[in-house]
XYZ file of C-alpha atoms in Angstrom:
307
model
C -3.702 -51.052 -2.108
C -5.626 -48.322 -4.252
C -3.180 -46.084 -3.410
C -0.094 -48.222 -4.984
C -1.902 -49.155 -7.834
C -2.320 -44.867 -8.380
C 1.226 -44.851 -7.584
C 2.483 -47.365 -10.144
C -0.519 -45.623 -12.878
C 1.399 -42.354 -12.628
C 5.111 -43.503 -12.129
C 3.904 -45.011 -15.457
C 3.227 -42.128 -16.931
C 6.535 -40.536 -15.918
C 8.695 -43.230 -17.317
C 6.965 -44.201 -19.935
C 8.074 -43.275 -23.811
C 5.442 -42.725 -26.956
C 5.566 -44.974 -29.961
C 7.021 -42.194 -32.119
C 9.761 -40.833 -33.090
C 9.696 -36.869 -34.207
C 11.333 -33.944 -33.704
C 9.973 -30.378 -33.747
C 11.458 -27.598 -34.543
C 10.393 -24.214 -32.614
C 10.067 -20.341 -33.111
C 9.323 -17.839 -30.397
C 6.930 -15.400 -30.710
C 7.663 -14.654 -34.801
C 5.518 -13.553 -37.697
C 7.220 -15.480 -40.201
C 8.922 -18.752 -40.707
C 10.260 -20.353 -43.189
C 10.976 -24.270 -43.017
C 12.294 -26.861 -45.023
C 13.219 -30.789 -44.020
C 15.828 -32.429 -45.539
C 15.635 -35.523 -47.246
C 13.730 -38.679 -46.169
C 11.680 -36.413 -43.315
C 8.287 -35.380 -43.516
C 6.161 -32.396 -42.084
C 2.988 -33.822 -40.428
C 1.829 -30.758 -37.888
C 2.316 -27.100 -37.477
C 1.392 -24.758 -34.701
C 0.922 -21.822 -34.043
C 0.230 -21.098 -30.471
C 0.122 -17.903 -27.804
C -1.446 -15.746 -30.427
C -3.211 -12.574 -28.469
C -6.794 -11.710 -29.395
C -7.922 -8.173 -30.799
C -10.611 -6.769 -31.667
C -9.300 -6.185 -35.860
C -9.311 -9.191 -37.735
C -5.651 -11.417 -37.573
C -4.728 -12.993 -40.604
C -2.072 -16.175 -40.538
C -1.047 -17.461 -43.837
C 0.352 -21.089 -44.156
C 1.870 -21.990 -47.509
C 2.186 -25.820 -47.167
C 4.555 -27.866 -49.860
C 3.689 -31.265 -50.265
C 6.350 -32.121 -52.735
C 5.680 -30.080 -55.129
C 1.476 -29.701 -54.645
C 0.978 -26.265 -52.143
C -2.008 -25.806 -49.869
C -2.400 -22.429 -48.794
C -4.083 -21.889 -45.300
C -5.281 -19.042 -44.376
C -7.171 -18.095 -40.659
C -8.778 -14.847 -39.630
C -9.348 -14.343 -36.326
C -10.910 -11.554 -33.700
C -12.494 -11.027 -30.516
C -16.026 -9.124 -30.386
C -18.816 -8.102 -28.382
C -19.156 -6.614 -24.918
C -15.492 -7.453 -23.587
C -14.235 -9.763 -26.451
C -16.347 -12.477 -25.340
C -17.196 -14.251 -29.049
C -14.155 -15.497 -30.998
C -14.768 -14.908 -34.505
C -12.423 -17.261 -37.119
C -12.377 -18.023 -40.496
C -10.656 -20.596 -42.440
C -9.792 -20.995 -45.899
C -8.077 -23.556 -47.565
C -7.181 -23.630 -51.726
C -5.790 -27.059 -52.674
C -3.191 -27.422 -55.397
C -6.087 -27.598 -57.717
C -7.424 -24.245 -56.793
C -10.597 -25.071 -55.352
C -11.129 -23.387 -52.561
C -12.960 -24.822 -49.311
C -13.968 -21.938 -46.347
C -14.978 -22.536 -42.599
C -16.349 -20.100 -40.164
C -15.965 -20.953 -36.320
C -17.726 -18.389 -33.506
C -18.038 -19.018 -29.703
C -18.743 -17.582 -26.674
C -15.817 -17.675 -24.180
C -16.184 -15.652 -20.908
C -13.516 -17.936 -19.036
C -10.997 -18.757 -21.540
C -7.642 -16.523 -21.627
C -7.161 -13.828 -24.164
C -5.189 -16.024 -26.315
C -5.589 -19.005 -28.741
C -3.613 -21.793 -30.724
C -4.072 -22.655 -34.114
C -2.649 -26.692 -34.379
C -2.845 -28.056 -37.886
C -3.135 -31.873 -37.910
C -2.963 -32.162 -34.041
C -0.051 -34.823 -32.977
C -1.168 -36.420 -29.998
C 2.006 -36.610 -28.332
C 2.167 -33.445 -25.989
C 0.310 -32.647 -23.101
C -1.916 -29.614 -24.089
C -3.737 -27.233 -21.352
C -7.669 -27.295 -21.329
C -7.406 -23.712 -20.455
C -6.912 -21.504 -23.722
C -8.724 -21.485 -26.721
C -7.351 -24.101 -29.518
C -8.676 -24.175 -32.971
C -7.421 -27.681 -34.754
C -7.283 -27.704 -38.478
C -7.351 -31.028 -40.587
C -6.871 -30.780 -43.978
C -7.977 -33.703 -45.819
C -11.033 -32.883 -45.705
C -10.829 -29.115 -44.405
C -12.292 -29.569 -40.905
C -11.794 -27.385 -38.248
C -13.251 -27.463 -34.834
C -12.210 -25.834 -30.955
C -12.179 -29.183 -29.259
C -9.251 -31.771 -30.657
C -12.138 -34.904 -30.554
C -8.841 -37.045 -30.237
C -10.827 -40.034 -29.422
C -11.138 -39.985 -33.744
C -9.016 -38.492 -35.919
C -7.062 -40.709 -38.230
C -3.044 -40.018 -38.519
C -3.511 -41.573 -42.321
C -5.506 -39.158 -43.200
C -2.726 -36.043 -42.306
C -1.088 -34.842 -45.493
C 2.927 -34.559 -45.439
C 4.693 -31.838 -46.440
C 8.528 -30.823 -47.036
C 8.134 -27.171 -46.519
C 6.577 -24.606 -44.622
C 5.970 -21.166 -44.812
C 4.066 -19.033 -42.189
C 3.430 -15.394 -42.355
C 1.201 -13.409 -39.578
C -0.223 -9.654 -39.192
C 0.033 -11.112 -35.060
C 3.484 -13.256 -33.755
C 3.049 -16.595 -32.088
C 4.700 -19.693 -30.915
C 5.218 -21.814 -33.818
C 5.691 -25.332 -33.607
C 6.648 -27.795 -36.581
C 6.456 -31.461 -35.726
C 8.093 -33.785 -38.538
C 9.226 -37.720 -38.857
C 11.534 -40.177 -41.134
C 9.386 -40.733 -43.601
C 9.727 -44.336 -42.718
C 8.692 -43.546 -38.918
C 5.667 -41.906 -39.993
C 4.706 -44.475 -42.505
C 4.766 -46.783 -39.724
C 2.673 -44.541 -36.978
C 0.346 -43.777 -39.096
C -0.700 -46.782 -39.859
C -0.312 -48.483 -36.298
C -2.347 -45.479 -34.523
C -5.428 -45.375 -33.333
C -7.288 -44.778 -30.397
C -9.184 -48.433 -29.948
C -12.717 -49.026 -29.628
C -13.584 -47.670 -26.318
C -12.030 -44.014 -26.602
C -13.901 -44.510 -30.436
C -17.009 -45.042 -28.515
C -16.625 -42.582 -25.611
C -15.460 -39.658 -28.372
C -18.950 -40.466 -30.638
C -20.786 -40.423 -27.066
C -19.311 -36.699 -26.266
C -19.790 -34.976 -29.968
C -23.536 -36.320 -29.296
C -24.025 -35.169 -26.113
C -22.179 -31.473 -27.598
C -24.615 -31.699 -30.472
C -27.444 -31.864 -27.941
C -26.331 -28.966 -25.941
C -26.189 -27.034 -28.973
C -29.562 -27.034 -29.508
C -30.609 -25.646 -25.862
C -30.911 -21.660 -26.143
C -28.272 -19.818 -24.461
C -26.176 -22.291 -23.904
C -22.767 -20.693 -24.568
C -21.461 -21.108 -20.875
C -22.566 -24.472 -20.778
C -20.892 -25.477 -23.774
C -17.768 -23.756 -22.572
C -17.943 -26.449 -19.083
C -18.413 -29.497 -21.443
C -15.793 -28.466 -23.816
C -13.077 -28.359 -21.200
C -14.932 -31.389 -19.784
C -13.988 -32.979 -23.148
C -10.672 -31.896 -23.182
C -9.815 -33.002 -19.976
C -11.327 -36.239 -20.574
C -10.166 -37.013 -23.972
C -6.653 -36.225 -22.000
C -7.908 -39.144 -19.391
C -8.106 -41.734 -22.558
C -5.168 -41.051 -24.302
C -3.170 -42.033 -21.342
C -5.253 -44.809 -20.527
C -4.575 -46.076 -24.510
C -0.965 -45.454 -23.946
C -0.529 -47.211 -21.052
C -3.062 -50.399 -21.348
C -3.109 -50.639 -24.982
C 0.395 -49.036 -26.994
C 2.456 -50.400 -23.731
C 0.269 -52.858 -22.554
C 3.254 -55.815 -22.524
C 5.281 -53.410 -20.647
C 2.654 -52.131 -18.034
C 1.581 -56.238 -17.583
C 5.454 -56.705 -17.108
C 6.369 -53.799 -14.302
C 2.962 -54.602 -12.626
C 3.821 -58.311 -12.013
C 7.150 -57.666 -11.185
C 5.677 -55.015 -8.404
C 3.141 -57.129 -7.239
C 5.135 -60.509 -6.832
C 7.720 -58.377 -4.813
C 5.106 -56.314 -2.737
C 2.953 -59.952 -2.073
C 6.292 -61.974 -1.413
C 7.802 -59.406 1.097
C 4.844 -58.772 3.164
C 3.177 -62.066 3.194
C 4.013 -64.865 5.982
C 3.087 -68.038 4.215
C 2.107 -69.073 0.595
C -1.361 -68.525 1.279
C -1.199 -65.321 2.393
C 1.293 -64.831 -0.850
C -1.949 -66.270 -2.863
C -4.161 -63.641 -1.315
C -2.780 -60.620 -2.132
C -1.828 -61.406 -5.224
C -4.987 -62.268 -6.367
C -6.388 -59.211 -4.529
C -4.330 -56.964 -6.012
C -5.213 -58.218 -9.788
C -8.541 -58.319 -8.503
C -8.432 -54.101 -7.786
C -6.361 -52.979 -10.778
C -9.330 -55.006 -12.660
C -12.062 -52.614 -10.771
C -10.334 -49.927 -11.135
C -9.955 -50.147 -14.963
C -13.427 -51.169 -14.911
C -14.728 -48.157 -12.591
C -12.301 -45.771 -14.962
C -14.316 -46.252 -17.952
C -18.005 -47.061 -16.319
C -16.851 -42.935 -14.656
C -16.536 -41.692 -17.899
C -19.220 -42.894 -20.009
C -21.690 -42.093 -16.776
C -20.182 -38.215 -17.118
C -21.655 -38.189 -20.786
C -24.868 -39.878 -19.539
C -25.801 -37.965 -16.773
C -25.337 -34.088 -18.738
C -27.851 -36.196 -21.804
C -29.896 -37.288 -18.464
C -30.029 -33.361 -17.517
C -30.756 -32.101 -20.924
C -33.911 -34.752 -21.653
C -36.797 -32.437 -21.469
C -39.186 -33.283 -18.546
């Protein structure tokens, strides 16, 4: 019975739509871009992805119009050291004020590809590989940070903007995300990620900020990063499917269970069993997915604790 309830969990998934509605508009492997909604849309996230490391400094410029107040965004990037192994940014943000805010980023990355994506005000909406290097920007404050730490960011928080322009001494993968006004109004304010991802995303920026403070701990950081990634992946689908859709999951798992109990049962009672059995699993295994992932975070502060 494990097995179907897996089954339904990802058919789910499959089937399953976001409570959003954007489009996004896309440019292959270009240094410059130049962007503009039309009225009653909004800008809310730009990419810029597949951008090859080198070992002289990359600069990306984003001019970003919100109505008439630009940001201007710019990110340096390299590779250095014996192979390329530390990745060296900087970020620099002027607000339509002119102050001017500045963020350096350096790691240690022997395992991750020789590329990186820069995501401004990361939209939770598309799958993203644990694999490469990402860099996520937010803007109000300037934050930046290599891990998304979805399990906290605020969508009313993300300034929106009506035009974009990108210019780059490297060419990447740019993608601009951008709503109805109206539609974004409403997501924004709807979103968030509930109080147990809340919980489980302070637990992991903890447990990173403890690992930071071991010496030479630059590959270990690298396992718990992707570790984070992969699991801040887990929650998001868990939110989306028990929490955003939770009246439709409840709704196609009754329907499937009723069926699967009425067809292979030989008498009300039996009915009776398997129905209740089968509640009685989804509840352990909802209960088992989240006990699995806060023990993950426990046992890596467990290992750390000096002796």
């Amino acid at each position: 019975m494990r097995k179907i309830i897996a089954f339904l969990i990802i058919s789910l998934i499959a089937v399953m739509p976001v409570n959003a509605e954007y489009s996004k508009k896309v440019y292959s492997q270009t240094n410059q871009v130049n962007f503009q909604v039309q009225d009653g849309y909004v800008i809310h996230s730009i990419y810029a992805n597949d951008i090859l490391f080198s070992s002289n400094w990359q600069i990306h410029e984003f001019y970003l119009d919100a109505f008439g107040q630009v940001y201007h965004l710019t990110i340096k990037a390299r590779s250095e050291g014996t192979g390329g192994a530390w990745k060296h940014f900087y970020i620099n943000l002027t607000y339509p004020n002119g102050t001017t805010v500045s963020k350096e980023l350096k790691t240690l990355r022997l395992l991750s590809l020789n590329d990186y994506d820069i995501k401004i005000q990361y939209y939770p909406v598309e799958a993203d590989t644990p694999f490469d290097l990402d860099v996520y920007v937010y803007m109000n404050p300037l934050d930046a940070v290599f891990e998304s730490q979805s399990a906290s960011f605020t969508l009313s928080d993300y300034i929106v903007f009506n035009s974009v322009v990108f210019a780059s001494t490297s060419p990447a993968n740019v993608e601009i995300f951008y709503s109805p006004y109206s539609e974004w109004v409403n997501t924004s304010q709807s979103y968030s990620i509930g109080d147990i991802a809340g919980i489980i995303g302070d637990i992991g920026q903890q447990v990173r900020n403890i690992i930071e403070k071991v010496p030479y701990a630059g590959e270990l950081l690298d396992i718990f990063d992707t570790l984070y990634v992969i699991t801040s992946g887990l929650l998001y689908y868990f939110k989306l499917i028990f929490i955003d859709n939770g009246l439709l999951t409840f709704a196609l798992f009754e329907a499937f269970v009723l069926a699967w109990s009425a067809g292979t049962s030989r008498n009300i009672w039996s009915f009776y069993r398997k129905y209740i059995r089968v509640h009685r699993e989804l509840f352990e295994f909802l209960l088992g997915f989240v006990r699995g992932i806060i023990g993950i975070f426990a046992e890596i502060v467990n290992a750390l604790k000096p002796t």
